[in-house]
Amino acid sequence: MLPSMARRIYRFLWFCFCVSHVLSADTLYQGGDSLKSSSTLVSKNRLFTLGFTRLGSASYLGIWYNNDRSHPFWLANRDKPIADNSGVLAIDGSGNMKLTYSGGDPVEFYSSQSSASNITASLEDSGNFVLKDENSSSQTVLLQSIDFPTDTFLPGMKLGIHRTGRPLRSNTSSLMSWLSDLVPTPAGAFTFEWDTKGKELVIKRRDVTYWTSGPLRSNTSFENFFLDAAVLDFSFFNDSNADEDYFMFAVSANQFTPQGQRNFSMWQLRYDGIIVDKTTGRAIGGTLCKGSGCEWWSCRSNSNNFELRSDCQCVGVTTRGNNANNTGCTFYCGSFTQDLSGNAIQHYIIVGQGSSEDNAVDRPIMSDVISMLTSEAQLPLPKQPAFSSARSIVEENPAETGSINDVSMSTRYAR
């Protein structure tokens, strides 16, 4: 009886040890270890996970933050999706790290130039996946995910170029947006880059400038945008030397959320050209908000309230006397200014009011709105607004005056 019970306890403890070892693993070792669709690597701080996840109808090897698989911030096979769950990541006996799957050619991430016997790949607490040669005196870094960004900019990641014009240690010096929310292929319309000449961040749409941050002014702000230190303690860096010119940012490692988690920042370039900090929910680039302080809209329950904030560094409006009648407005955003006359102001009001018509048939579709905004033609006045208020006072027994013979009429006046 006792030996049987002891065996059961031993098996249970061994099972618990194996499960905890698998769940807490953060390193892939050469010759034997492999990462499959059913397994993951988890950083020691438990904030980052490397594994296979499905996006749409395909499987991708990626890294995600805080158990959010819906949009990994890094993808290994972004341009080579796997149709099924057959993907396997491993480091072979020669030190080569590759991704294999059924029905396709292997995706080779690193090819060893010499025989190596102690190659490891670890998921660090920063979210960086690093391939190292443990036998070298300085544990030489052979490859790291932070050098191959997809659509997300992380602390410590570099955007920039070598002086010769060659991208920094990778095939790209910029972020590239996904094609859509579920299609991460590198064919999106927008890129996020560091302009080494203007010393500014730039969003481009099909190689045409779409948004700029303005020149870097300090380690906390650009000309056209800044980040609120009350939200996260950001620091910006630009290093320009004989070999490279790059931009990077950092977040104070000593900041914690009210829930006790360490703060982390991820700037995601959305497929529509907006840069959003995924951990604070704030839009920091693109046409939605030309600066910082604008919180990204999200679905909220009926018990939540919207706050009126005064710290939004977006588009500014001020009155200005710019004609004979001393009327008109000046719209400004960063270094860009445009004077608008009274007619132009009325033009925008008509378009905006037309978009809020009570009847859906009367509302313009988006293509009509764009056409109206870009046209200088006189627009017809809209109908009565959908939302209006009026007060009607009805007396229960109104006083009446008159005469029986309809000959005379007396009119009362207030005194």
JSON list of C-alpha atoms in Angstrom, two decimals, residues 151-153 175-178 192 266-276:
[
{"chain": "A", "resi": 151, "resn": "ASP", "atom": "CA", "xyz": [5.02, 47.30, -37.34]},
{"chain": "A", "resi": 152, "resn": "THR", "atom": "CA", "xyz": [5.88, 48.05, -33.69]},
{"chain": "A", "resi": 153, "resn": "PHE", "atom": "CA", "xyz": [8.58, 50.30, -32.21]},
{"chain": "A", "resi": 175, "resn": "LEU", "atom": "CA", "xyz": [8.38, 49.97, -39.54]},
{"chain": "A", "resi": 176, "resn": "MET", "atom": "CA", "xyz": [5.85, 48.82, -42.12]},
{"chain": "A", "resi": 177, "resn": "SER", "atom": "CA", "xyz": [2.14, 48.63, -41.35]},
{"chain": "A", "resi": 178, "resn": "TRP", "atom": "CA", "xyz": [0.09, 45.48, -41.72]},
{"chain": "A", "resi": 192, "resn": "PHE", "atom": "CA", "xyz": [7.48, 54.84, -39.97]},
{"chain": "A", "resi": 266, "resn": "MET", "atom": "CA", "xyz": [4.90, 49.86, -27.72]},
{"chain": "A", "resi": 267, "resn": "TRP", "atom": "CA", "xyz": [4.37, 52.26, -30.62]},
{"chain": "A", "resi": 268, "resn": "GLN", "atom": "CA", "xyz": [2.29, 50.41, -33.18]},
{"chain": "A", "resi": 269, "resn": "LEU", "atom": "CA", "xyz": [1.94, 51.69, -36.73]},
{"chain": "A", "resi": 270, "resn": "ARG", "atom": "CA", "xyz": [-1.65, 50.82, -37.57]},
{"chain": "A", "resi": 271, "resn": "TYR", "atom": "CA", "xyz": [-2.71, 49.82, -41.07]},
{"chain": "A", "resi": 272, "resn": "ASP", "atom": "CA", "xyz": [-4.48, 53.21, -41.40]},
{"chain": "A", "resi": 273, "resn": "GLY", "atom": "CA", "xyz": [-1.32, 55.22, -40.73]},
{"chain": "A", "resi": 274, "resn": "ILE", "atom": "CA", "xyz": [-1.91, 56.10, -37.07]},
{"chain": "A", "resi": 275, "resn": "ILE", "atom": "CA", "xyz": [0.80, 55.53, -34.44]},
{"chain": "A", "resi": 276, "resn": "VAL", "atom": "CA", "xyz": [-0.76, 54.29, -31.18]}
]
